[in-house]
Coordinates of C-alpha atoms in Angstrom, one line a residue:
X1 CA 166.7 139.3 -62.0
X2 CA 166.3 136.6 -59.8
X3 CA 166.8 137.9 -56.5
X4 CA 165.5 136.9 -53.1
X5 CA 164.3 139.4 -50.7
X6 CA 164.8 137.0 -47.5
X7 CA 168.3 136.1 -48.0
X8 CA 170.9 138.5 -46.2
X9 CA 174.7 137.0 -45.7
X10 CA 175.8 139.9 -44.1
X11 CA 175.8 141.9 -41.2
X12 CA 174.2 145.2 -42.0
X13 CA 173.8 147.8 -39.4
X14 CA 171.5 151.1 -39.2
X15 CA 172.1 154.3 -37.1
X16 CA 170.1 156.7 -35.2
X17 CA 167.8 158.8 -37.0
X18 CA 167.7 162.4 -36.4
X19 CA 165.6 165.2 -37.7
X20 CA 163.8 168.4 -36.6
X21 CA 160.3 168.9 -37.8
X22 CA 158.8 165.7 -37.5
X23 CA 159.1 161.5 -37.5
X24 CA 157.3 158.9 -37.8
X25 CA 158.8 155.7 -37.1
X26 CA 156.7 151.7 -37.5
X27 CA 157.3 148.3 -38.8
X28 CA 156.0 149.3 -42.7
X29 CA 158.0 152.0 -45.0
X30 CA 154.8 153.2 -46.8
X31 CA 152.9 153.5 -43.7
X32 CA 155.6 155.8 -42.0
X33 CA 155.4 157.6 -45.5
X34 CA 151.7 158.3 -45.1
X35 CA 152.5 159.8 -41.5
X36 CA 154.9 161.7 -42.8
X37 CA 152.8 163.6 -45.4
X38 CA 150.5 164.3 -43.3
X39 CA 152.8 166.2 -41.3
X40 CA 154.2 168.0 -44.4
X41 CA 150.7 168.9 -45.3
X42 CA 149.9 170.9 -42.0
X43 CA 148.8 167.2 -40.0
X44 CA 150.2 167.3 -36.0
X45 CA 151.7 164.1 -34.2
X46 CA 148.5 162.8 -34.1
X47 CA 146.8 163.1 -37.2
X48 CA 150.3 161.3 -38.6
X49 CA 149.6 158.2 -36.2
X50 CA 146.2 158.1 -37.5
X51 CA 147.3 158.2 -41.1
X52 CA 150.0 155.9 -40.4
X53 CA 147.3 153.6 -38.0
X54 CA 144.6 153.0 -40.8
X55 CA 147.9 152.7 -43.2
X56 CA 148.9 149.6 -41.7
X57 CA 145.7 148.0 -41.9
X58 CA 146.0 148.2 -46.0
X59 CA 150.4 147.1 -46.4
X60 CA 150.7 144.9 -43.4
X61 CA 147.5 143.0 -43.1
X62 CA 149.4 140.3 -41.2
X63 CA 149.6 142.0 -37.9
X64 CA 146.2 144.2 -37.6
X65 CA 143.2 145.3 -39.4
X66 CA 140.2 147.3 -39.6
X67 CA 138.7 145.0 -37.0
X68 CA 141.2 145.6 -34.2
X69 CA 141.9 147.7 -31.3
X70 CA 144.2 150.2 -30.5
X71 CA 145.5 152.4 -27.3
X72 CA 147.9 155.6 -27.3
X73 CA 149.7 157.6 -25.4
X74 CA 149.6 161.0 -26.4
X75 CA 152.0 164.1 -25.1
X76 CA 150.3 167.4 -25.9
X77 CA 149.9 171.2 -24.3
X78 CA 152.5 169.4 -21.6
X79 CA 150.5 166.8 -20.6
X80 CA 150.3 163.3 -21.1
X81 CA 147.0 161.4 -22.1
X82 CA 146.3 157.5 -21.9
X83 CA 143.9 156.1 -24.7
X84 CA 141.9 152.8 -24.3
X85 CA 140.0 152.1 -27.9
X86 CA 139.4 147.8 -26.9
X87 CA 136.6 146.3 -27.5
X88 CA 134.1 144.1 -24.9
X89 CA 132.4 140.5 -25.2
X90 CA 129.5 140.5 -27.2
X91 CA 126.4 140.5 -24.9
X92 CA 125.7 137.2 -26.4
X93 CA 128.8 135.7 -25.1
X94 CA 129.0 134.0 -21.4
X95 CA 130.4 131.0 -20.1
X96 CA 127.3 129.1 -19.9
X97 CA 126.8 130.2 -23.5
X98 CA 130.0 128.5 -24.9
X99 CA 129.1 125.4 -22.6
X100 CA 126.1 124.8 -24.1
X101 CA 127.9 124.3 -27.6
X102 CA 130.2 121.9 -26.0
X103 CA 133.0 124.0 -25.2
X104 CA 135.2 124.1 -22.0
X105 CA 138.2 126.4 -23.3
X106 CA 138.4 129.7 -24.4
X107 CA 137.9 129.7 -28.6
X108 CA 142.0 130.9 -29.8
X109 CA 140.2 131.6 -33.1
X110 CA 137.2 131.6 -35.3
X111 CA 134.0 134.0 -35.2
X112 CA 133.1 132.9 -31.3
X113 CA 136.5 134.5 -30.6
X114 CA 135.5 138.0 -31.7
X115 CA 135.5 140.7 -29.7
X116 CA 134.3 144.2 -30.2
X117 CA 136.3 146.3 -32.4
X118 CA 137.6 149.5 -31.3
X119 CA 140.4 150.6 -34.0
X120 CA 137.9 153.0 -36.0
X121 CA 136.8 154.9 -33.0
X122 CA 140.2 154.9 -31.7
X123 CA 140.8 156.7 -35.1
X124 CA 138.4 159.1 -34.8
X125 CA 138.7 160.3 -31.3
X126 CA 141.8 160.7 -31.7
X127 CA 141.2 163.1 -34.8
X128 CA 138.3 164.5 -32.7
X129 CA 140.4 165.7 -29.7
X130 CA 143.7 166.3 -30.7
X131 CA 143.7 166.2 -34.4
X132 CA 143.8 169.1 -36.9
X133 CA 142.8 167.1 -40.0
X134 CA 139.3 164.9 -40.6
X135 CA 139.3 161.6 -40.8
X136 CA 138.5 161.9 -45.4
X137 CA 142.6 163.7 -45.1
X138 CA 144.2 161.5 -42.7
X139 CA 143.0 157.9 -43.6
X140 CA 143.4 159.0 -47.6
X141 CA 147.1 157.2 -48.1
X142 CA 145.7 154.2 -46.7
X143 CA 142.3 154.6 -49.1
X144 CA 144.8 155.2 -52.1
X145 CA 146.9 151.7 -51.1
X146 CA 144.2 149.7 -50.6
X147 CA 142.4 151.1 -54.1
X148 CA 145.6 151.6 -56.5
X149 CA 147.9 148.8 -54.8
X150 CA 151.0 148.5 -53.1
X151 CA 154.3 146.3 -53.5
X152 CA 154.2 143.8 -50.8
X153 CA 157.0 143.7 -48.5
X154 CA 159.4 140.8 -47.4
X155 CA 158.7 140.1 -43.7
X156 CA 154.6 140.9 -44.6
X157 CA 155.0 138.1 -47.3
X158 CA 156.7 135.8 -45.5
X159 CA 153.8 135.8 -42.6
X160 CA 151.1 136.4 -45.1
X161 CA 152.1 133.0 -47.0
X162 CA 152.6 131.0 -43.5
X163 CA 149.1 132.3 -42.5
X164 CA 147.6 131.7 -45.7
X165 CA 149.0 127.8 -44.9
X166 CA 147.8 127.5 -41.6
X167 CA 144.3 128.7 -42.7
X168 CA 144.2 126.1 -45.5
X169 CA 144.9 123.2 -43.2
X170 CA 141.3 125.0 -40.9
X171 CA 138.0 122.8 -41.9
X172 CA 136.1 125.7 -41.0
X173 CA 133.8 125.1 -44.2
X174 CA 132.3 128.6 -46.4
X175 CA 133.2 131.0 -43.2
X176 CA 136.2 131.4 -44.3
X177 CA 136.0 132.1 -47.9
X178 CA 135.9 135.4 -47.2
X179 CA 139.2 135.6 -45.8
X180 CA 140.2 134.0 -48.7
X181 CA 138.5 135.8 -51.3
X182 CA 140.2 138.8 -49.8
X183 CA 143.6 137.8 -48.8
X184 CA 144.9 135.9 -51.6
X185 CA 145.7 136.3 -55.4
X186 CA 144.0 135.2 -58.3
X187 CA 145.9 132.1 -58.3
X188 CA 144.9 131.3 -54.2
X189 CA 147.9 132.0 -53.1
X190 CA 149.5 134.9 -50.7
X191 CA 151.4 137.9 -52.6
X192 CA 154.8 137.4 -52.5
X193 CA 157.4 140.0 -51.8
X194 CA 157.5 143.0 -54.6
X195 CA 153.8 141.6 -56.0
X196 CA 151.5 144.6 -56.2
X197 CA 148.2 144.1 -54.2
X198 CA 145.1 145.6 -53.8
X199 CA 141.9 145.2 -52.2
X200 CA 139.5 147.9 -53.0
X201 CA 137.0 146.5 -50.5
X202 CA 139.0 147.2 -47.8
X203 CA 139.4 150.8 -49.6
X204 CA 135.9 151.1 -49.9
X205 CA 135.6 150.6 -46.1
X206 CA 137.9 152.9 -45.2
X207 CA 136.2 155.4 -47.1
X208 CA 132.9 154.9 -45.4
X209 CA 135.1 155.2 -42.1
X210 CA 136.1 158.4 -43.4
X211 CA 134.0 160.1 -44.5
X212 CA 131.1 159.5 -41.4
X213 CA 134.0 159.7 -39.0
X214 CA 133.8 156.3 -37.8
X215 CA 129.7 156.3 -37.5
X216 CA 129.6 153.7 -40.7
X217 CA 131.2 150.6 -38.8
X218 CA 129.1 151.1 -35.2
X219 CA 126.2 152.8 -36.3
X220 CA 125.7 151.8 -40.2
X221 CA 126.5 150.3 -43.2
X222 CA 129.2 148.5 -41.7
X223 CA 128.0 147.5 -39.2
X224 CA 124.9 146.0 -40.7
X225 CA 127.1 143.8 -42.8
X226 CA 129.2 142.4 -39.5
X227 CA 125.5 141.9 -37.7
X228 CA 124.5 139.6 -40.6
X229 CA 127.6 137.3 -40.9
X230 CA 127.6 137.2 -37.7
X231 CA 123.7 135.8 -37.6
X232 CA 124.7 133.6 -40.5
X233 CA 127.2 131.9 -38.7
X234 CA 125.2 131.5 -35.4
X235 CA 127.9 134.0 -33.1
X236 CA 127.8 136.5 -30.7
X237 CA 128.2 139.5 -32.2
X238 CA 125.5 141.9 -32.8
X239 CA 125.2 145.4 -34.1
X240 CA 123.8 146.5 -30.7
X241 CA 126.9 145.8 -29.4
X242 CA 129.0 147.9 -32.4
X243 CA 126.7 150.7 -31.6
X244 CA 127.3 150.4 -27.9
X245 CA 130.9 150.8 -27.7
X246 CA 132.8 154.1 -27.1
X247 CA 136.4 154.4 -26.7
X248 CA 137.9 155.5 -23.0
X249 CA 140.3 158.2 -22.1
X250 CA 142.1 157.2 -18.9
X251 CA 144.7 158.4 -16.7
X252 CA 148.1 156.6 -17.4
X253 CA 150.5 155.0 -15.0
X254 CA 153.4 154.8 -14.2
X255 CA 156.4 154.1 -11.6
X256 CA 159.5 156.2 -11.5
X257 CA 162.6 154.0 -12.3
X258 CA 166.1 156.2 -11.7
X259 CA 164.8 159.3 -11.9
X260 CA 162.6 158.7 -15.1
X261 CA 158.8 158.2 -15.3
X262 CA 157.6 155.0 -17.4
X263 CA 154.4 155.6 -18.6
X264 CA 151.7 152.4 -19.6
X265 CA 147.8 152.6 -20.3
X266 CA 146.2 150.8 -17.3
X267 CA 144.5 147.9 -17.2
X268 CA 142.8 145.6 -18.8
X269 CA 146.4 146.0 -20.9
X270 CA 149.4 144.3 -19.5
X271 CA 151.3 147.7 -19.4
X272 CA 151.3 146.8 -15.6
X273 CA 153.3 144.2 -15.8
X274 CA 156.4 145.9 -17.4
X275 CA 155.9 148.4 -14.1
X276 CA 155.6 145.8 -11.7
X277 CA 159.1 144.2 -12.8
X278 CA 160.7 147.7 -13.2
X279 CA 159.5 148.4 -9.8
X280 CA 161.5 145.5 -8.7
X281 CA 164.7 146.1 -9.8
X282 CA 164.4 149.8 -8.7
X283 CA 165.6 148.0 -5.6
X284 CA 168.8 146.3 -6.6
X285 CA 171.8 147.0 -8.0
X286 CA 172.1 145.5 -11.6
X287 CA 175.0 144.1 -13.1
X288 CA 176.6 145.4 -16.0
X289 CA 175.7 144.8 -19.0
X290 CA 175.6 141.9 -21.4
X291 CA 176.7 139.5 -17.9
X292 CA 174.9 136.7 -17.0
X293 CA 174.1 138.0 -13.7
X294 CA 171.9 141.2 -15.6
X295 CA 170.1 138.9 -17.3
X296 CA 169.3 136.9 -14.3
X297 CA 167.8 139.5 -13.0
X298 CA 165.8 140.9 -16.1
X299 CA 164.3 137.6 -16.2
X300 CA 163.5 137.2 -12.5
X301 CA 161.4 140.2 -12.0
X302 CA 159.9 139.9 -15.3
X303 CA 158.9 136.1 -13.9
X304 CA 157.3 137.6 -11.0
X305 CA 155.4 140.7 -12.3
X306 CA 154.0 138.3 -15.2
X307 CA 152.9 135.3 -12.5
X308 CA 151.1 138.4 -11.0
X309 CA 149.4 140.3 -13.9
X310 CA 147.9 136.6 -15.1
X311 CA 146.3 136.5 -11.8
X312 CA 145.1 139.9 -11.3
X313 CA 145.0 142.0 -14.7
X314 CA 141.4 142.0 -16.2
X315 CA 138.7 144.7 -17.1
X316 CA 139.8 147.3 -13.9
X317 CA 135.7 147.2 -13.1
X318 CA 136.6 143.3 -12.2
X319 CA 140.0 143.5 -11.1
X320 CA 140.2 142.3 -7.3
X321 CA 143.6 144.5 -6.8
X322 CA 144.1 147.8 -7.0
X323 CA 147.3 149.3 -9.3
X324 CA 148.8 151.1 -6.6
X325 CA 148.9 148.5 -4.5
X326 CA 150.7 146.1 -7.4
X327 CA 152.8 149.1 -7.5
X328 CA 153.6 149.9 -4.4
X329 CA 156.9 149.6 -2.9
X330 CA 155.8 147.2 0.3
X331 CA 154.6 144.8 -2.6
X332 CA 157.9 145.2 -4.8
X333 CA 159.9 144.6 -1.7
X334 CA 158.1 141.3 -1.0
X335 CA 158.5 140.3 -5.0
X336 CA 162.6 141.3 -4.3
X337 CA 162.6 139.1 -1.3
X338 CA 161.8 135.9 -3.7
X339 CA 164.9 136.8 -5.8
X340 CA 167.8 134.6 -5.8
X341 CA 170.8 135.8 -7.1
X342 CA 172.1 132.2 -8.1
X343 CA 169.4 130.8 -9.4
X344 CA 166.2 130.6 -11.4
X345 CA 162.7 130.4 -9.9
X346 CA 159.3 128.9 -10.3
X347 CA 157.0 132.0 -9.7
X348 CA 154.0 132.5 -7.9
X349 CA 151.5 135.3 -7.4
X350 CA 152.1 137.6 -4.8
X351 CA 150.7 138.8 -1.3
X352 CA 149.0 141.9 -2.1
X353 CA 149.1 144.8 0.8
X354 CA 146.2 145.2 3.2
X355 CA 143.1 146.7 2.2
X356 CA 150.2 139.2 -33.7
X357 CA 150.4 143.5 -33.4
X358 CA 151.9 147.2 -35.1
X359 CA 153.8 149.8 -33.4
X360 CA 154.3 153.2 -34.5
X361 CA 155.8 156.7 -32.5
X362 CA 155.7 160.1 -34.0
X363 CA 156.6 163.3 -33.3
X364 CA 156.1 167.1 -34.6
X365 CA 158.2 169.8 -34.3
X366 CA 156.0 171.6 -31.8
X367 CA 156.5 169.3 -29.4
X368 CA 153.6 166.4 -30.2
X369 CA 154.5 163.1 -29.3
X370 CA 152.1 159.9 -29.6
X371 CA 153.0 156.0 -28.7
X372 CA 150.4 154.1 -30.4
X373 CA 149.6 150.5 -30.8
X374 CA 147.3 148.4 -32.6
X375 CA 146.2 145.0 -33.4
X376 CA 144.2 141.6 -34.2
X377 CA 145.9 139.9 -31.6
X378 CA 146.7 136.5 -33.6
X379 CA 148.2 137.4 -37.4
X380 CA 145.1 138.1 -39.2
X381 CA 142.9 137.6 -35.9
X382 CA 139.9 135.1 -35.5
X383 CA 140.4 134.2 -39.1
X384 CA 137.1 136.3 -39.9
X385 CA 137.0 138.4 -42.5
X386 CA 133.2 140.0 -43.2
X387 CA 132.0 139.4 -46.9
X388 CA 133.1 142.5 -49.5
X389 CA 134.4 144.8 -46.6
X390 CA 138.0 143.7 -46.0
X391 CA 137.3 144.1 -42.4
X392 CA 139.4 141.2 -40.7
X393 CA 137.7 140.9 -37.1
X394 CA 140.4 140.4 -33.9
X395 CA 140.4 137.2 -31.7
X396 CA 140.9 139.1 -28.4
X397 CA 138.1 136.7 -26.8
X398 CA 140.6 134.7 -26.3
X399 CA 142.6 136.8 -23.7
X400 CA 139.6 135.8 -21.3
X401 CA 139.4 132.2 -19.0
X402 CA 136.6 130.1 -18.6
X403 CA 137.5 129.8 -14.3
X404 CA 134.5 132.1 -13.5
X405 CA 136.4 132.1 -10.1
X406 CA 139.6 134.2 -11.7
X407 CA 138.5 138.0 -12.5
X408 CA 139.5 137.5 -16.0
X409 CA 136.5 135.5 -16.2
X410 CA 134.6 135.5 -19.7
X411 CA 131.4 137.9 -19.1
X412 CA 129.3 139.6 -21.7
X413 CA 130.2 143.9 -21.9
X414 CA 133.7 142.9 -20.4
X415 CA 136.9 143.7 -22.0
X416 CA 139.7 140.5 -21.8
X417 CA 143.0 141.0 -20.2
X418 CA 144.6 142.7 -23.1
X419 CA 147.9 142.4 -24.6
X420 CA 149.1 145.5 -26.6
X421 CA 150.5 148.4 -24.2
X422 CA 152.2 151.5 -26.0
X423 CA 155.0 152.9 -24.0
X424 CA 155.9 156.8 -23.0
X425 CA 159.0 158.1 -20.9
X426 CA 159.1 161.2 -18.9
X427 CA 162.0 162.9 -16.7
X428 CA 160.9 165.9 -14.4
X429 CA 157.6 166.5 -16.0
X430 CA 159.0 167.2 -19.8
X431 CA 158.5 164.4 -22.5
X432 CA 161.5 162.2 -23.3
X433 CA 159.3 160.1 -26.1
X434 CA 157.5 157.4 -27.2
X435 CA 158.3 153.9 -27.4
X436 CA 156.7 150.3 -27.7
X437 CA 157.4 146.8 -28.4
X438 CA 154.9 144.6 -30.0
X439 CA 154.0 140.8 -30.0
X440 CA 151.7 139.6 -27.9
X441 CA 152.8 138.4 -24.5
X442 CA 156.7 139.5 -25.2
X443 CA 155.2 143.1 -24.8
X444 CA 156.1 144.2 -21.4
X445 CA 159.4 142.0 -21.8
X446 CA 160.0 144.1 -24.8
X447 CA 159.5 147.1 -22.9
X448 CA 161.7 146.2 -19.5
X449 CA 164.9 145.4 -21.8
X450 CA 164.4 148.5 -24.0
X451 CA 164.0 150.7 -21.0
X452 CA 166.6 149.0 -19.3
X453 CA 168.7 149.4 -22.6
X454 CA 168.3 152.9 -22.9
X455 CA 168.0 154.0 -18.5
X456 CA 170.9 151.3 -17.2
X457 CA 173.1 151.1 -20.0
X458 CA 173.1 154.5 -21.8
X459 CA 172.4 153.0 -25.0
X460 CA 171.0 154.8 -28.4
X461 CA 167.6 154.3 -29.3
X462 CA 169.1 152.0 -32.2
X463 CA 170.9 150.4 -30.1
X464 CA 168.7 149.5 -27.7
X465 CA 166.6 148.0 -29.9
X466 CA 169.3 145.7 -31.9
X467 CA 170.1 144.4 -28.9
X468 CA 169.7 141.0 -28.9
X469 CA 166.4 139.8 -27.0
X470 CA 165.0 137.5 -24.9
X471 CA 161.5 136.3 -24.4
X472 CA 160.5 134.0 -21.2
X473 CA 157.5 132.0 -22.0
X474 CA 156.9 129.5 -18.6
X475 CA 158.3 127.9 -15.6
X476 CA 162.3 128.4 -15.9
X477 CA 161.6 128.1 -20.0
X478 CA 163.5 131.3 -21.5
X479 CA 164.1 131.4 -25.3
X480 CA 166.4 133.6 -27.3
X481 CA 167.4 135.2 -30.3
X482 CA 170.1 133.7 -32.6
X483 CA 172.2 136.4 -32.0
X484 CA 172.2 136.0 -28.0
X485 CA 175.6 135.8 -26.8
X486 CA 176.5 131.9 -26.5
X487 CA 178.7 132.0 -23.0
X488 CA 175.9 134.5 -21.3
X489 CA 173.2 131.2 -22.6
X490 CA 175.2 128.4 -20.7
X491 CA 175.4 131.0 -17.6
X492 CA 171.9 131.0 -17.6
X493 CA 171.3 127.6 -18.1
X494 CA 173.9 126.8 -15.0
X495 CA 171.8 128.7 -13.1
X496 CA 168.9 126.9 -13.8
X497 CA 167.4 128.8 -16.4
X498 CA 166.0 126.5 -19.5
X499 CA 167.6 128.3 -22.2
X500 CA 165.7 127.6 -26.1
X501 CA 167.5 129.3 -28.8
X502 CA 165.6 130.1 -31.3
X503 CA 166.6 129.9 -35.7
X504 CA 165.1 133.0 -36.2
X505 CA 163.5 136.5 -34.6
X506 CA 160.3 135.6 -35.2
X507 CA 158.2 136.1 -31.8
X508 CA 160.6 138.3 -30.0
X509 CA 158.6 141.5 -30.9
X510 CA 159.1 144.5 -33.3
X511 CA 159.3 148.0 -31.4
X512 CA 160.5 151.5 -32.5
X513 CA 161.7 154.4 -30.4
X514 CA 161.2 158.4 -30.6
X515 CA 163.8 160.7 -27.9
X516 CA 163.5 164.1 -27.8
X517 CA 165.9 167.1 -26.7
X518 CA 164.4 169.2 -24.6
X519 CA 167.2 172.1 -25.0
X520 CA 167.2 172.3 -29.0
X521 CA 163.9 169.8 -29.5
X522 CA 165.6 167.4 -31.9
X523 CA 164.2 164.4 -32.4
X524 CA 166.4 161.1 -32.6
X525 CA 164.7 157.7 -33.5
X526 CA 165.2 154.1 -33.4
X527 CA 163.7 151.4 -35.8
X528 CA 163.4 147.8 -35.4
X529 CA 165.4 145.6 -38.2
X530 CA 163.1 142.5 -37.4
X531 CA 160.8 143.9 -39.9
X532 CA 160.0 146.1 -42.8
X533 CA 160.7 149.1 -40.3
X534 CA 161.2 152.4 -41.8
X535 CA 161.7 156.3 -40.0
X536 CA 160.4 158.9 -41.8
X537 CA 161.5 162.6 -41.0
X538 CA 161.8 165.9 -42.0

């Protein structure tokens, strides 16, 4: 049969999940799987994420690797914890460093772009302090994929094959045959949906991860092999600087927003921002929903707490403001005061006071809840893959500037402002759940409509995240997806908003949603249809 996995004429619609004993909810069915046996097989919430983490490096390859970073939120023994597993600039790289080869912007991609990774460790502190299962058990569905193969899925394919383009038109010369040699088919092309793929490097890796609980990649075998392409190609990147990273645990934040705590990792991620804006509208009475005038004002404080986080978010040893004054109510107050009901503005930082990506949430049914994140940051990242290991290395260099004025200033052992920011909600000190919207810099956007979807208008974790979306991207400049309501569109436009609608979903972020009761401790999920998205429960 002949049949095209891209091509949908109708409307199709999915419902709430519920279940008891566990879920597991991300943008990949086989990944969710993999959480989801680890929970059968005696795993917690946390060893499931893992599984389901070091999964989605292996079946969606598009969207993060084995070279990324991750963070998480994790609710356990009644208490939430924040982790930070992002890498820092090489100690090779500076400013002056990249000046002397000639360069005056901040590499997007390419080996000069690389970062530190932190997604192993991430895995394996998280299996060290919360886990019940090592590493060898919970990264073993993800060891089987990459070994025995997979069928490809359709929204993977369809980016694999546009990155697999873009890299073709790249006169990068031999550095990147290994992405090649590892991300296409015999026939130099990307998988297409259905084709069973494997890459046993990549499984070979993950088996060294495994089985030396992350040791192999900083401290290593791996690590050896990164150190050496790196030389080869004349970057930063050393294995001094692999074996000098750690991942952080750090206290979350967070700003009540009608009588519910949202929770965010701190900076250098731009979980801040989505705080500052829902700090703003805790002062105003918002419209009802799906009018103009709601929007209006999602978009307005979203402007402001963006214009703000750009000019103060970087690596919090750097950071020239303090997070309690960005969310404090005098400086929310002075963010509401450049609101105008009528029309759209041009924002600027404010007055402070005196003084690319995957998502996945799961839950047990003890109570375990973690809202993780991971990433390369663009597609497949710098476009670096290292020789016969499948590791793809992130791009996150590029979150820095070269304005050594501004404190997101490129320095070496400092961590870029950082996009990926898992999401957590609370009400009177008992866990609601996890939740997160990837893609980049629609992250916190993702995060104040779902959150707004869910807290404002009483919406279903489903339904909060079919809603249709919108992403602002500069100046008035807002686009949105095809299914945004036209008359709502040419309000926004008549009020001065620059309204781009867009053919398809693609940038407006893929998020997934876990709620729990605290009276009978069912869990009820949400799952985003703008990808390969799949909740698995028991």
């Amino acid at each position: 049969m002949n049949l095209d996995a891209m091509y949908y004429p109708y409307t199709s619609k999915r419902f709430a999940t519920f279940a008891k004993n566990g879920m597991v909810a991300t943008s990949q069915n086989l990944a969710a799987q993999a959480g989801l046996s680890i929970l059968q097989k005696g795993g917690n919430a946390i060893d499931a994420a893992i599984a389901t983490a070091a999964c989605l490096t292996v079946v969606e390859p598009t969207s993060n690797g084995i070279g990324g970073d991750n963070f998480a939120l994790i609710w356990t023994g009644g208490k939430l914890h924040g982790m930070n597993s992002s890498g820092f600039a090489p100690g090779l790289a500076s400013i002056e460093a990249l000046q002397e080869r000639g360069i005056t912007e901040m590499p997007s991609e390419g080996f000069l772009s690389v970062t530190v990774p932190g997604a192993p460790a991430g895995w394996a502190a998280l299996a060290k302090k919360f886990g019940r299962l090592p590493l060898i058990e919970t990264l073993a569905p993800a060891i089987r994929y990459a070994e025995e193969g997979f069928p490809v899925s359709p929204i993977v394919a369809k980016y694999w094959r546009n990155e697999i383009a873009y890299y073709r038109s790249k006169d990068w010369g031999e550095v990147l045959e290994p992405f090649f040699d590892t991300f296409t088919n015999s026939e130099g092309k990307a998988p297409v949906a259905g084709e069973y793929w494997r890459c046993p490097a990549q499984g070979a890796t993950l088996r060294l991860i495994a089985e030396t609980d992350g040791e192999a990649f900083y401290r290593g075998e791996l690590a050896e092999k990164i150190d050496a392409f790196s030389r080869k190609h004349n970057a930063f990147i050393r294995k001094e600087d692999l074996a000098a990273f750690a991942t952080e645990w750090v206290d979350p934040i967070s700003v009540n927003y009608r009588g519910y705590d949202v929770w965010e990792i701190p900076p250098n991620g731009q979980g801040l921002v989505a705080l500052m804006a829902l700090n703003t509208l805790n002062g105003m009475d918002i419209a009802a929903k799906d009018t103009a005038a709601a929007y209006h004002q999602q978009i307005e404080a979203l402007k402001l707490a963006f214009s703000d986080g750009k000019a103060y978010i970087s690596d919090p040893r750097f950071m020239q403001a303090k997070v309690a004054d960005l969310l404090s109510e005098e400086f929310a107050a002075g963010r509401r005061a450049q609101f105008n009901p009528a029309e759209a503005i041009l924002p600027q930082p404010g007055t402070l006071p005196s003084g690319g990506t995957v998502y996945l949430a799961a839950a047990d049914g003890e109570g375990n809840m973690i809202s993780m994140i991971q990433s390369n940051y663009r597609k497949f990242g710098s476009g670096i893959v290292v020789p016969g290991t499948g590791i793809s290395l992130q791009n996150r260099g590029a979150g820095f500037t070269m304005d050594e004025t501004h404190p997101n200033a490129l320095a070496p052992g400092k961590k870029p402002y950082h996009t990926i920011i898992p999401g957590f909600l609370t009400k009177d000190g008992e866990a609601v759940g996890p939740f997160g919207v990837m893609g980049g810099f629609m992250q916190p956007q993702g995060h104040l409509q779902v959150v707004m979807n869910t807290i404002d208008w009483h919406l279903n974790p489903q339904a909060a995240l079919d809603a249709p979306r919108w992403m602002w991207t500069e100046g008035r400049t807002v686009k949105v997806e095809p299914e945004f309501p036209k008359h709502i569109a040419e309000a926004l436009a008549r009020m001065g908003h620059d309204i781009v609608p867009s053919v398809d979903e693609n940038g407006f972020g893929r998020g997934q949603i876990i709620w729990r009761d605290p009276k009978t401790g069912v869990l009820m999920g949400g799952t985003d249809r703008r990808c390969d998205s799949q909740i698995a429960c028991y």
